Coordinates of C-alpha atoms in Angstrom, one line a residue:
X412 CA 94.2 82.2 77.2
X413 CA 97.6 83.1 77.0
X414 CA 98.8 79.4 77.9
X415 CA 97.3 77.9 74.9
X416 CA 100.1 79.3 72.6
X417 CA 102.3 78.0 75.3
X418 CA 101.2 75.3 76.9
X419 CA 99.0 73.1 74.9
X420 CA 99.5 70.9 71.5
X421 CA 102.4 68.6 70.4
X422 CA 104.4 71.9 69.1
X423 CA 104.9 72.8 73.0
X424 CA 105.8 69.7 74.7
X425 CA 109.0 70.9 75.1
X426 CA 107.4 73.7 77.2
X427 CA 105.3 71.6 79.2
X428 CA 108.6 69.6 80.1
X429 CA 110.2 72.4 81.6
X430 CA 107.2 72.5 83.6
X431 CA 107.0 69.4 84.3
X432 CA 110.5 69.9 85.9
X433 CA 108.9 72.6 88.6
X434 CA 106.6 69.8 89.5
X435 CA 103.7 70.5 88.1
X436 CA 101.0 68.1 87.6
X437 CA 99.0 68.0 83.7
X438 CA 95.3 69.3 85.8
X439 CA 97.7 72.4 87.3
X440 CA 98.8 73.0 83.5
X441 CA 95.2 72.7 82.2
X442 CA 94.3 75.8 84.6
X443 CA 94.8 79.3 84.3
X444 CA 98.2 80.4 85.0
X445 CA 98.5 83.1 87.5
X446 CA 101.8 85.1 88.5
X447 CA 102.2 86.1 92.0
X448 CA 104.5 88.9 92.1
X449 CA 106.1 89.2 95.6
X450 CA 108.0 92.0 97.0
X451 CA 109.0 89.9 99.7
X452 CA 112.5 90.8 101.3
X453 CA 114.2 90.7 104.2
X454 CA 115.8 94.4 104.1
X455 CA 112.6 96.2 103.6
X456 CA 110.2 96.4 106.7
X457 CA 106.8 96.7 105.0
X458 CA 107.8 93.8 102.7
X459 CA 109.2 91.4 105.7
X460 CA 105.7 89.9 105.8
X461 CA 105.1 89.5 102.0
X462 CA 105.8 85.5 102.2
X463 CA 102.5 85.2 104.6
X464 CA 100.7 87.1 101.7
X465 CA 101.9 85.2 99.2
X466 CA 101.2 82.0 100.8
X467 CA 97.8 83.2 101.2
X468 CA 97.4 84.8 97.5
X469 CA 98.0 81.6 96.6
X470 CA 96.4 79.7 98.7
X471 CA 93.3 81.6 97.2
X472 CA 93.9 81.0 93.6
X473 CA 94.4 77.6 94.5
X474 CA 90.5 77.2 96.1
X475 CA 89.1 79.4 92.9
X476 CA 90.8 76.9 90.1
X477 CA 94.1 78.9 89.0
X478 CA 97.6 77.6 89.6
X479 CA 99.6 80.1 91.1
X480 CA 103.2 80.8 90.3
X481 CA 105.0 83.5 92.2
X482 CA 108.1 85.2 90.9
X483 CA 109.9 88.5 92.7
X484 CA 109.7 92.1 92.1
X485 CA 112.4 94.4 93.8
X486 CA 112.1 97.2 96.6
X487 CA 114.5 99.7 98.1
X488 CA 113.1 100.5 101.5
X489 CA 112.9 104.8 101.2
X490 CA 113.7 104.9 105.2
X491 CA 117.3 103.1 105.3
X492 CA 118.0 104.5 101.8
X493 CA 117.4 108.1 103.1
X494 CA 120.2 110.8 103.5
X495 CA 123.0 109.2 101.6
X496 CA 124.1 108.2 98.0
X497 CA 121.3 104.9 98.3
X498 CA 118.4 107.5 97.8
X499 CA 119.2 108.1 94.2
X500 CA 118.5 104.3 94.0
X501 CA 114.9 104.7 95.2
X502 CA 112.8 106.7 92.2
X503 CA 114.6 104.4 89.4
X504 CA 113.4 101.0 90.6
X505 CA 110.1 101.8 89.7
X506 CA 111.0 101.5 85.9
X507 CA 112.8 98.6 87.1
X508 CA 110.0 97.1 88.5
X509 CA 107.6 97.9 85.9
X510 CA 110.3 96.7 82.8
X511 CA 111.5 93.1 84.7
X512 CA 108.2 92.4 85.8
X513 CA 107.0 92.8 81.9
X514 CA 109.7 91.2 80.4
X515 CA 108.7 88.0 83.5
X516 CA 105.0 87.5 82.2
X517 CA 105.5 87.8 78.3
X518 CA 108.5 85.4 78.5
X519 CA 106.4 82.7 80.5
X520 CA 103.0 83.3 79.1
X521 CA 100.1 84.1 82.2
X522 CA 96.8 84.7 82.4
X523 CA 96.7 87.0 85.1
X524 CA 98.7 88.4 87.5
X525 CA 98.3 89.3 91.6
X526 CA 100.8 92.0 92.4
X527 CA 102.2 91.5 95.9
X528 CA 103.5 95.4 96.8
X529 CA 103.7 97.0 99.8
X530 CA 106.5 100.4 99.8
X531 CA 107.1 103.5 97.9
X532 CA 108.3 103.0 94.4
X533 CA 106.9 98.6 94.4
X534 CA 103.5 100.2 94.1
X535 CA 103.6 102.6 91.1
X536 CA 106.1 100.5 89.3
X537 CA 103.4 97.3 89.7
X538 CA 100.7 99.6 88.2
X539 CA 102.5 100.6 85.1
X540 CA 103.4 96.7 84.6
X541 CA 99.8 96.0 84.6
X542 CA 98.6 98.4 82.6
X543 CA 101.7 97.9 80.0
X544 CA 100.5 94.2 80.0
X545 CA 97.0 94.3 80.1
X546 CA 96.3 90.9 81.4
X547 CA 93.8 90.7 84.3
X548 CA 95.4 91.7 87.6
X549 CA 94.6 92.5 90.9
X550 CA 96.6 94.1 93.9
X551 CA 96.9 93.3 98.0
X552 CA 99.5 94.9 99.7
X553 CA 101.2 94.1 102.8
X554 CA 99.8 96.7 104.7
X555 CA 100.8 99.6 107.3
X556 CA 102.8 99.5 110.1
X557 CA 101.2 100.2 113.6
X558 CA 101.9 103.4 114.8
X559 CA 105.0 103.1 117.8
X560 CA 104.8 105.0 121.4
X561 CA 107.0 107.4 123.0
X562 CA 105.8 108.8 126.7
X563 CA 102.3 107.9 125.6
X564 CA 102.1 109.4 122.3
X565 CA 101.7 107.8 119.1
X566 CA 104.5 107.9 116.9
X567 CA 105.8 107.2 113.0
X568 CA 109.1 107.3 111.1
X569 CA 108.9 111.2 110.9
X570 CA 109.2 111.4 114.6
X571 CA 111.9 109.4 114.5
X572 CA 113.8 111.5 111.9
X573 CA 112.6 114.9 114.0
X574 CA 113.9 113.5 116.9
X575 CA 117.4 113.9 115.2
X576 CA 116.7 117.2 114.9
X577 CA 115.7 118.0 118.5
X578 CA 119.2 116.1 119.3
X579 CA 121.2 118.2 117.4
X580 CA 119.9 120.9 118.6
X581 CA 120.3 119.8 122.2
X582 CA 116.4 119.2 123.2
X583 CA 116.6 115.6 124.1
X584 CA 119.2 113.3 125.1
X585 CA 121.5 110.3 124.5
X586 CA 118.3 107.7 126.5
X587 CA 115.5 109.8 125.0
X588 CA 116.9 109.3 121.2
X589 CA 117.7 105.3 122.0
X590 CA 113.8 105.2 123.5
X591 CA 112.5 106.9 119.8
X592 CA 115.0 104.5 118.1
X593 CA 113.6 101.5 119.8
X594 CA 109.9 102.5 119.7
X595 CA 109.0 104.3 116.6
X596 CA 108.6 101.7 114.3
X597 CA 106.9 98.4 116.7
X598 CA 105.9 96.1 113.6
X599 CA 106.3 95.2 110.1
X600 CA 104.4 97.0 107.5
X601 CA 105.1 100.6 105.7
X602 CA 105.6 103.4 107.9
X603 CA 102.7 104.1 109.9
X604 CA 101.6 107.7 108.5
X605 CA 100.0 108.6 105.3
X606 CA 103.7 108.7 103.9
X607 CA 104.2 107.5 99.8
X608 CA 103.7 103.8 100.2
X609 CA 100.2 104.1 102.1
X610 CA 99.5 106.9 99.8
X611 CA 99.6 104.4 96.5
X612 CA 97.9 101.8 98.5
X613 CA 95.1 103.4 99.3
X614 CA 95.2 105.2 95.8
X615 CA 95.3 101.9 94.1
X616 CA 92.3 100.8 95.8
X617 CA 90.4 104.0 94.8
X618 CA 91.7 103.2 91.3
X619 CA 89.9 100.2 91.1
X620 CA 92.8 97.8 91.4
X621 CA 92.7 96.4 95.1
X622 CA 90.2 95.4 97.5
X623 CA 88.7 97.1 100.3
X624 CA 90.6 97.7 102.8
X625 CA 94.0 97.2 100.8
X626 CA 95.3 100.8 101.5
X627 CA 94.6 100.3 105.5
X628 CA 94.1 96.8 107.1
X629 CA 97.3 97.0 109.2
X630 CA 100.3 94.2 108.4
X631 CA 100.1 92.6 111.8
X632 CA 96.2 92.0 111.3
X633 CA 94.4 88.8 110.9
X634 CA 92.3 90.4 108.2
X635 CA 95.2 91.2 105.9
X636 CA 95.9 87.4 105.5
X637 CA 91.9 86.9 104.8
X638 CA 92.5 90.0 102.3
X639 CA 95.2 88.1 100.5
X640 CA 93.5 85.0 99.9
X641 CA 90.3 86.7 98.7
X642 CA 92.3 88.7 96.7
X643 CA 94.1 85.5 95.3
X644 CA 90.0 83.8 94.6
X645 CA 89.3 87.1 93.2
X646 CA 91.8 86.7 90.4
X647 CA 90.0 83.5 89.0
X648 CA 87.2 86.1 88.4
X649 CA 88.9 88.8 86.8
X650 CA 89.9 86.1 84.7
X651 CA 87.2 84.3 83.7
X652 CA 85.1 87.4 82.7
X653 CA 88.7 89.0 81.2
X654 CA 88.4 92.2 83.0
X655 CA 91.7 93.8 82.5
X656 CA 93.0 96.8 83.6
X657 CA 93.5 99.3 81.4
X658 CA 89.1 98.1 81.4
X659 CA 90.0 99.9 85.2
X660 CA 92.1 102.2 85.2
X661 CA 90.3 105.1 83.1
X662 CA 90.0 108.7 82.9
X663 CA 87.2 108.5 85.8
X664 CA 89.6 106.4 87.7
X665 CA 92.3 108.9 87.5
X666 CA 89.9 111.7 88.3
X667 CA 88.7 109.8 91.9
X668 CA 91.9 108.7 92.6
X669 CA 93.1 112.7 92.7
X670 CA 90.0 113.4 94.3
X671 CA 91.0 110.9 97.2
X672 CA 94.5 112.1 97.0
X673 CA 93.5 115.7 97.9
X674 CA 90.6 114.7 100.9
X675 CA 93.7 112.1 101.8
X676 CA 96.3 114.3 102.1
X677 CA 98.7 111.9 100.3
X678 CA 102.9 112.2 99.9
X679 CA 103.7 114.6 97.2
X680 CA 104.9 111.2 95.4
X681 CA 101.9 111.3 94.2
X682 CA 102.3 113.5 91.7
X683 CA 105.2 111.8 90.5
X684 CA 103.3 108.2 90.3
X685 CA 100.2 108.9 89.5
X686 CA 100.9 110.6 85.9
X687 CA 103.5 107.8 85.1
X688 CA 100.7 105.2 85.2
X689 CA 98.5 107.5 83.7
X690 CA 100.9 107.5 81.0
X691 CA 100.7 103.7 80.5
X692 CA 97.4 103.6 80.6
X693 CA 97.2 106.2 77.7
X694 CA 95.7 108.5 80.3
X695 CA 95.8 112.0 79.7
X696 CA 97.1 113.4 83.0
X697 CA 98.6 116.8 84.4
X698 CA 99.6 118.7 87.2
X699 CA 97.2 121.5 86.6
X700 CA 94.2 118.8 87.2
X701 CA 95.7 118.7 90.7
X702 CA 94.5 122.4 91.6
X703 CA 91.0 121.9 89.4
X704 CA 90.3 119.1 91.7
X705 CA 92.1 120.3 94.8
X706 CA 89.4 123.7 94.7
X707 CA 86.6 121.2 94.7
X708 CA 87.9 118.8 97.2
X709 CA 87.8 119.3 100.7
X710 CA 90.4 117.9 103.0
X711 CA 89.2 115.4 105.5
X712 CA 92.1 113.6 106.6
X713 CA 95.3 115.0 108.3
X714 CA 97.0 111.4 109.1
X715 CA 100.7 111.6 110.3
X716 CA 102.8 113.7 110.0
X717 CA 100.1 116.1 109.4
X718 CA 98.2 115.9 112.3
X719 CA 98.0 112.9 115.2
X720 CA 96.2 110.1 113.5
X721 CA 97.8 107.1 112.0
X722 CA 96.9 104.6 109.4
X723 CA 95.3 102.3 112.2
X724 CA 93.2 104.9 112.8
X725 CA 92.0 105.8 109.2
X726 CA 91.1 101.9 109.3
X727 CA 89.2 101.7 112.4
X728 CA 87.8 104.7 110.9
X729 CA 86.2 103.5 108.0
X730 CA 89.0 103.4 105.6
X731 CA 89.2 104.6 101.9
X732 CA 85.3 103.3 101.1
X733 CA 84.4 106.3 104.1
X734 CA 86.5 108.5 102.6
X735 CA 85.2 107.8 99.3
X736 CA 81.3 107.8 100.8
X737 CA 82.2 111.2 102.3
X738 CA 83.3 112.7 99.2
X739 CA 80.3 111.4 97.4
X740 CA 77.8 113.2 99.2
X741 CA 79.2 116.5 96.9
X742 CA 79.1 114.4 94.0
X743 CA 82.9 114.5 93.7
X744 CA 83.2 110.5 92.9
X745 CA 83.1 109.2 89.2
X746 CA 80.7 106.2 90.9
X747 CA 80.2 104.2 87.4
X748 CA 83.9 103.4 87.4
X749 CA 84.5 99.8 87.2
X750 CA 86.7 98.0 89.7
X751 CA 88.5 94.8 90.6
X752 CA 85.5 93.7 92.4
X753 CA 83.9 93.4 88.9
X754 CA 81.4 96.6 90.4
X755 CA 81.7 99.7 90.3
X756 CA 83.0 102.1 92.9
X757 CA 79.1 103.5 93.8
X758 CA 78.4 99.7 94.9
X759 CA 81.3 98.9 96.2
X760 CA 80.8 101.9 99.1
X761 CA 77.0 101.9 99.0
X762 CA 77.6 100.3 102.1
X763 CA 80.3 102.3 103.6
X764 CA 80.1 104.3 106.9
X765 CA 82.4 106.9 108.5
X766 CA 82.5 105.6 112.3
X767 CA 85.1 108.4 113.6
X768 CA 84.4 111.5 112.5
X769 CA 88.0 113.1 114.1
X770 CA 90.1 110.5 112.2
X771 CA 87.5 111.4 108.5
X772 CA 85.9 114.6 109.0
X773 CA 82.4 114.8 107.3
X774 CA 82.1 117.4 104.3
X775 CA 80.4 120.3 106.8
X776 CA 83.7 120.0 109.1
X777 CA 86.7 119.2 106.4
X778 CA 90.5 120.9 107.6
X779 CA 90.1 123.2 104.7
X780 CA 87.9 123.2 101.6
X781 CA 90.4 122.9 99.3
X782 CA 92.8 119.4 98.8
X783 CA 95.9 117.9 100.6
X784 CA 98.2 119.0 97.6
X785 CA 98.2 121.8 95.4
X786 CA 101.0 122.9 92.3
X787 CA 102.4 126.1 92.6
X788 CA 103.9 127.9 89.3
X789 CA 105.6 131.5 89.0
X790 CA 109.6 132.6 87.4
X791 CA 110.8 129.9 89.4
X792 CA 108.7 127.0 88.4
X793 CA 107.1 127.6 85.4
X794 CA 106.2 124.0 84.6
X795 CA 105.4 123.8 88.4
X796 CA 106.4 122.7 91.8
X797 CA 104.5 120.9 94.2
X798 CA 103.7 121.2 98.5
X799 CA 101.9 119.1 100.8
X800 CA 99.4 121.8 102.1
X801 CA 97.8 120.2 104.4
X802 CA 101.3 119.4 106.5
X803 CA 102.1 123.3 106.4
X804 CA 101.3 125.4 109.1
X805 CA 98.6 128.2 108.8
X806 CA 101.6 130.9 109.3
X807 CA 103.2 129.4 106.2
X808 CA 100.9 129.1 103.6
X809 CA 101.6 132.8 102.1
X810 CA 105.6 133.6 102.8
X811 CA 108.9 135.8 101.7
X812 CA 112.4 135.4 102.7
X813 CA 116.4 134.9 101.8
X814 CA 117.3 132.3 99.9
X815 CA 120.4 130.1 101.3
X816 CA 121.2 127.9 98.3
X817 CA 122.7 124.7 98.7
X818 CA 124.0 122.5 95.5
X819 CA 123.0 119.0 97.5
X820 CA 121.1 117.4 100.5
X821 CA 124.2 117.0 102.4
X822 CA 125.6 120.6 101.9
X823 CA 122.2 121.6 103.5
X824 CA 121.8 119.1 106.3
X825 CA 125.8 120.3 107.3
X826 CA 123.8 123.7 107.7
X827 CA 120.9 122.7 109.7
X828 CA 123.3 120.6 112.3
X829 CA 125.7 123.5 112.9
X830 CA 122.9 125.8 113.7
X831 CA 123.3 128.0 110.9
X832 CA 120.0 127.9 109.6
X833 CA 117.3 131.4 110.5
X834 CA 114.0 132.1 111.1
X835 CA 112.6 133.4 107.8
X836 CA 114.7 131.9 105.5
X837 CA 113.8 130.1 102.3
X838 CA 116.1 126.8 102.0
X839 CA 117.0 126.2 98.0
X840 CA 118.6 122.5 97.6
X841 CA 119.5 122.4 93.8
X842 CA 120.6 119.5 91.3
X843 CA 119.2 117.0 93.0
X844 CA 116.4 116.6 90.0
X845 CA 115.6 113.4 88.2
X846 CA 118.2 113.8 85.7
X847 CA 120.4 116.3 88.1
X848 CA 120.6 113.9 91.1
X849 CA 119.9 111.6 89.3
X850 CA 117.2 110.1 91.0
X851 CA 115.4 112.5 92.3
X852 CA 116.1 112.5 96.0
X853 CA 113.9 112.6 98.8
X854 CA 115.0 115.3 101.4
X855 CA 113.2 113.5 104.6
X856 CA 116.3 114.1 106.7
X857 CA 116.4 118.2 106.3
X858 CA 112.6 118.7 106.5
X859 CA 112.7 116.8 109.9
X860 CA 115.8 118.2 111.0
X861 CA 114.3 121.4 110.6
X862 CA 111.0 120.7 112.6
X863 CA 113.1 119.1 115.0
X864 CA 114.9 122.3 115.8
X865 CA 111.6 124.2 116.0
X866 CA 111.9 125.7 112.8
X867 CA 109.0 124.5 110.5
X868 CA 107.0 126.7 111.1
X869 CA 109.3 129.6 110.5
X870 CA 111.6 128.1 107.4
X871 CA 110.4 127.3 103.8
X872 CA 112.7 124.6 101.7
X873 CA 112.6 124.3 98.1
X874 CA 114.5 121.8 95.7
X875 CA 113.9 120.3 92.2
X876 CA 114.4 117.0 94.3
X877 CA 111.3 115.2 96.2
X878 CA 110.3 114.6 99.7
X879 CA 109.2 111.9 101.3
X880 CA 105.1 111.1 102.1
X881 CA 106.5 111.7 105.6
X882 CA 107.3 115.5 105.4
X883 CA 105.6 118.5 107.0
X884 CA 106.1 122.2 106.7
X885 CA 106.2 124.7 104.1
X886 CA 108.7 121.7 101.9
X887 CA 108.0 122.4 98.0
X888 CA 109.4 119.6 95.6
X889 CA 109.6 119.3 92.2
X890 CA 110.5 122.4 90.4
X891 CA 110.3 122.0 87.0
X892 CA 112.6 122.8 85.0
X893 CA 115.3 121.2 87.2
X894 CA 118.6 122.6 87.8
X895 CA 120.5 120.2 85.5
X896 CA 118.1 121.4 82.7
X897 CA 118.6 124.8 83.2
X898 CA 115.6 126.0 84.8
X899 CA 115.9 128.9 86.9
X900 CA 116.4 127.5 90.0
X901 CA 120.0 127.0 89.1
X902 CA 121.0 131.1 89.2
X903 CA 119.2 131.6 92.7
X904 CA 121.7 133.0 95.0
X905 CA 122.0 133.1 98.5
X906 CA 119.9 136.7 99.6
X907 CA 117.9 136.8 96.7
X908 CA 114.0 137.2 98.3
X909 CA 111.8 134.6 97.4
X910 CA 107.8 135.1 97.8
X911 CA 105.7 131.7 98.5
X912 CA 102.1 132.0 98.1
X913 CA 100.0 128.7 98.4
X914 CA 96.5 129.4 98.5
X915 CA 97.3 131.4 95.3
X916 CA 99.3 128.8 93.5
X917 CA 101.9 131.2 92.9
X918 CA 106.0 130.9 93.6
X919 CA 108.5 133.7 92.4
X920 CA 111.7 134.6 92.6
X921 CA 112.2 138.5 93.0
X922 CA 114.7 138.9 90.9
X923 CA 114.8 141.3 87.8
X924 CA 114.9 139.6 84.6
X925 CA 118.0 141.4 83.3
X926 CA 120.3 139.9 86.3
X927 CA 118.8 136.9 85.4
X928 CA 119.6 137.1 82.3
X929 CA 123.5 138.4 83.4
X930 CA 123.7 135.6 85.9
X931 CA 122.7 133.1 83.2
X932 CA 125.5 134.0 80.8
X933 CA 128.1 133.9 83.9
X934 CA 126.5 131.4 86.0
X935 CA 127.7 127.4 84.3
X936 CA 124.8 124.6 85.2
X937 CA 127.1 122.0 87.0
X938 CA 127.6 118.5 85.3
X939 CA 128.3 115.2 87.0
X940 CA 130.6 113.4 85.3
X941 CA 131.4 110.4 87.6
X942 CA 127.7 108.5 86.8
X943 CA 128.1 105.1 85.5
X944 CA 125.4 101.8 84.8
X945 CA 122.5 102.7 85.7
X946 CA 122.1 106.1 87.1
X947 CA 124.0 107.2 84.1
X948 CA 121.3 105.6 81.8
X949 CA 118.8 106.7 84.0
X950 CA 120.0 110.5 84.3
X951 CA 120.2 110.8 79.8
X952 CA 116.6 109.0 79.2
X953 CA 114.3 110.3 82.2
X954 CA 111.2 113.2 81.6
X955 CA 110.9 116.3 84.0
X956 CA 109.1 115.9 87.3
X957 CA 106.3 117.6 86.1
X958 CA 105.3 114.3 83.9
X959 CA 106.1 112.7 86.5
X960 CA 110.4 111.1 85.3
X961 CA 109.0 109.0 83.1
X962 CA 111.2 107.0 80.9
X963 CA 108.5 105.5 78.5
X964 CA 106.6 108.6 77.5
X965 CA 103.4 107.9 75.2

C-alpha cells in the first residue's frame, strides 16, 4: 500500500506525527487510507447536500476497515455562471479539478479514493484524476434535482431560462415569471433534466465507475444516503483485491458508455468529456465513433428538455441498468466489462427490468433508430461539429437559411431580445471557442430565448462555443476549427446561405471557394488581448473541441 512508504518505519515518524496532530489514533494509521473527495459547497445547488454524502461515504469506509479522510474538489455551478463573463470559468475547472485533486493524493500518500461529484465539469475532471492516478476509486454522486411545477406541469432549469424568452417577447407576465422563478428548481441536486451533470453521472455508472443507481437516485432520497455509504464499504473492496481503474475504464467501457450516451440522449458535453478521459486512460477515442455507434443505437430516452420526463422518472423507471438491459437485447453492450462492483456489467443488470416503457422505450418502439447525438462535418466543420438530435424538431433535422453572425453570446442575445431575430435564419456565434472564448461558453441563454419566443423550431444556431445538457432545437456546438484558429467559421458573413443536414452528417456553408479564399486574405481573425492568470494560460495550452480541449494530450 501506498502508506507503507509513508506511514510505517522509524524513517517516517515525523509523518505519523503530523498525523497524529489531525487526531488520529495508531489502529486508524494501520488501515488503508482513503480520500474522500467532496464537492461540497454552498454556491452550487447539486453540491449543497455533498456533506450528507460525505458523512455517509465515510461512515461506510469506517464499517469496511478504511480510515477515511476527505479533502475538497472545486465546482462552478453552469446555471448561475451562465450568460455572463463567469461561463468562461466553467470548462477550465475540469483541469483544475483533475490537476489539484492529483497533486492532493500523491502528496499525502492514499490507497484509494471515493470521488464525491455531483455538476457538470466535477464529474469529468474526477474521472481524469482517477485514471491519471490509478489508485482504486469509486464514484457516488449527489444526485438529481426533483423536477419543479408550474400550473401542473413538470418543470426543469430549461423552462426557467425559456420562460425569459416568452417574457421578452411579451407571452407571460411580471407574476407568471416570479411563479417559474420560485418553482422551477424545488430541491437540491443537479438540474432535473438529462442536462451535462446527469449525463456524466449516469455515464460514469455505465463506465463502470459508480454504483447502480448513481446517475438517478434523486438528492432528496433516502436511498442516496444508503448509496453513499455502500459506496464508502465498497472502496475497502476495490482495495483489497486492487481493482483500479484504468483495470475499468477500457476500450469496451468507452464503447457502452457511447452506446448509453446515444439511447440516453445525453448533453452534447459529452463529447467534450468523454474523449478527455479517454485520453487519460490511453483510450483511443473520436468523434467519428459517435455516428458508428449512433447508426446502431436506437434512442430510448427523450428526458427534459427533450421531451416531458425528468430524471425521477428515468429512476422510477428502471434507471441506467434498464437502459443498459434494453440495449442489450441487440447485443449493443460490451457485457464482459469489469466494474466497480468487482462484476461485470452483464451481471450487474442480469437483474434489471424496464418498469415504464414511456419514460425507456423498449428496442421495437425507440424515438428513432439512430442515437441522441450525432457529429456533423462539411466546409464549415471539417474536424466536426456536434447537435443534440434527439432535442431537434422533426422540421429541423435537414435545413437552409441566412446566416446573422454575431462575434459573442451577448451580441446575439441583444438580437433575440429586440426581436430582430427571423424565421429561417441560421444564428452563427463566433470566437467563443476553447481558446477563442476562452473557455468555451455554453449558449443556454440564446437557445432558450429562442424557444421561448417560439422560434426553435424555425431558427438553427451554430457557434464554435458549447451548449448546455439543457438545450433543445436545431443548436450545433463545437465547430472545429474554431474561430480563433482560423477555421472557416470566422469569414461567414451575415446572408451567406448555410445548408444543415443531420440525418446525413453533413454541414456546409454555400459559399464559393474563391470568396473564401478573398475574404480570408481581407477578413483579420480577432485577438483578445486583455486575458490574464488563468484564462490566458488556459486560452495558449488547450486542444480543439473535437478532442475534446484537452490540455494534457497523450
Amino acid at each position: 500500500m501506498i502508506k507503507d512508504t509513508i506511514v510505517d518505519g522509524f524513517g517516517n515518524a515525523p509523518h505519523r506525527s503530523l498525523y497524529h496532530a489531525l487526531g488520529l489514533t495508531k489502529e486508524e494509521l494501520s488501515r488503508p487510507l482513503i480520500a474522500v473527495v467532496s464537492s461540497y459547497n454552498e454556491i452550487v445547488p447539486g453540491h449543497m447536500n455533498l456533506d450528507k454524502i460525505t458523512e455517509a461515504v465515510k461512515l461506510g469506509v469506517a464499517m469496511a476497515g478504511g480510515t477515511p479522510i476527505v479533502f475538497p474538489a472545486i465546482a462552478v455551478c453552469d446555471g448561475i455562471a451562465m450568460g455572463h463573463t463567469g461561463m468562461k470559468y466553467s470548462l477550465v475547472t475540469r483541469d483544475l479539478i483533475a490537476d489539484s485533486t492529483e497533486s492532493m493524493v500523491l502528496a499525502h500518500g492514499f490507497d484509494g479514493m471515493v470521488m464525491i461529484p455531483n455538476c457538470d465539469k466535477n464529474v469529468p475532471g474526477l474521472l481524469m484524476a482517477s485514471a491519471r492516478l490509478n489508485i482504486p476509486t469509486i464514484f457516488v454522486s449527489g444526485g438529481p434535482m426533483l423536477a419543479g411545477r408550474v400550473e401542473g406541469k413538470k418543470t426543469s432549469l430549461s423552462s426557467m431560462f425559456e420562460a425569459v424568452g416568452a417574457y421578452s417577447a411579451g407571452k407571460i407576465d411580471d407574476d407568471k415569471l416570479r411563479e417559474f422563478e420560485e418553482k422551477t428548481c424545488p430541491t437540491c441536486g443537479s438540474c432535473s433534466g438529462m442536462y451535462t451533470a446527469n449525463s456524466m453521472n449516469c455515464l460514469t455508472e455505465v463506465l463502470g465507475m459508480g454504483l447502480g443507481g448513481n446517475g438517478t437516485i434523486p438528492a432528496v432520497y433516502s436511498a442516496r444516503i444508503e448509496l453513499a455509504k455502500h459506496a464508502g464499504m465498497q472502496i475497502m473492496e476495490l482495495v483489497r483485491k486492487n481493482i483500479r481503474p484504468l483495470d475499468i475504464m477500457t476500450k469496451d467501457a468507452f464503447h457502452n458508455a457511447l452506446t448509453a450516451d446515444m439511447a440516453l440522449g445525453c448533453s452534447t458535453n459529452s463529447m467534450l468529456h468523454l474523449p478527455a478521459i479517454a485520453n487519460e486512460c490511453g483510450v483511443e477515442f473520436n468523434l467519428d465513433m459517435a455516428n458508428e455507434i449512433s447508426e446502431n443505437t436506437p434512442n430510448l430516452c427523450h428526458l427534459a428538455p427533450a421531451g416531458r420526463t425528468y430524471m425521477e422518472d428515468l429512476n422510477e423507471a428502471g434507471g441506467v441498468y434498464a437502459v443498459l438491459k434494453e440495449l442489450d437485447k441487440l447485443g449493443l453492450i460490451k457485457t464482459n466489462a469489469l466494474t466497480c462492483t468487482g462484476k461485470t456489467v452483464g451481471e450487474n443488470i442480469k437483474n434489471a427490468v424496464n418498469l415504464d416503457s414511456d419514460t425507456i422505450r423498449t428496442i421495437d418502439n425507440p424515438y428513432s433508430k439512430t442515437g441522441g447525438i450525432a457529429v456533423l462535418r462539411g466546409n464549415l466543420a471539417p474536424d466536426g461539429c456536434v447537435v443534440k438530435r434527439a432535442a431537434v424538431a422533426e422540421e429541423m433535422l435537414v435545413h437552409k437559411g441566412p446566416a446573422r453572425v454575431f462575434n459573442s453570446e451577448e451580441e446575439c442575445i441583444k438580437e433575440i431580445y429586440a426581436g430582430n431575430i427571423s424565421s429561417g435564419d441560421v444564428i452563427v456565434i463566433r470566437y467563443e471557442g476553447p481558446a477563442g472564448g476562452p473557455g468555451m461558453r455554453e449558449m443556454l441563454s440564446p437557445t432558450s430565448a429562442i424557444a421561448g419566443i417560439g422560434l426553435d423550431k424555425e431558427v438553427a444556431l451554430i457557434t464554435d462555443g458549447r451548449f448546455s445538457g439543457a438545450t433543445r432545437g436545431a443548436s450545433i456546438g463545437h465547430v472545429s476549427p474554431e474561430a480563433a484558429k482560423g477555421g472557416l467559421i470566422a469569414y461567414v458573413q451575415d446572408g451567406d446561405m448555410i445548408s444543415i443536414n443531420i440525418p446525413e452528417y453533413k454541414i456546409e456553408l454555400l459559399v464559393s471557394d474563391t470568396e473564401i479564399e478573398n475574404r480570408k486574405n481581407e477578413m483579420p481573425i480577432l485577438k483578445k488581448d486583455n486575458l490574464s492568470g488563468y484564462l490566458k494560460r488556459y486560452s495558449q495550452m488547450v486542444s480543439s473541441a473535437d478532442k475534446g480541449a484537452i490540455i494534457n494530450i497523450k
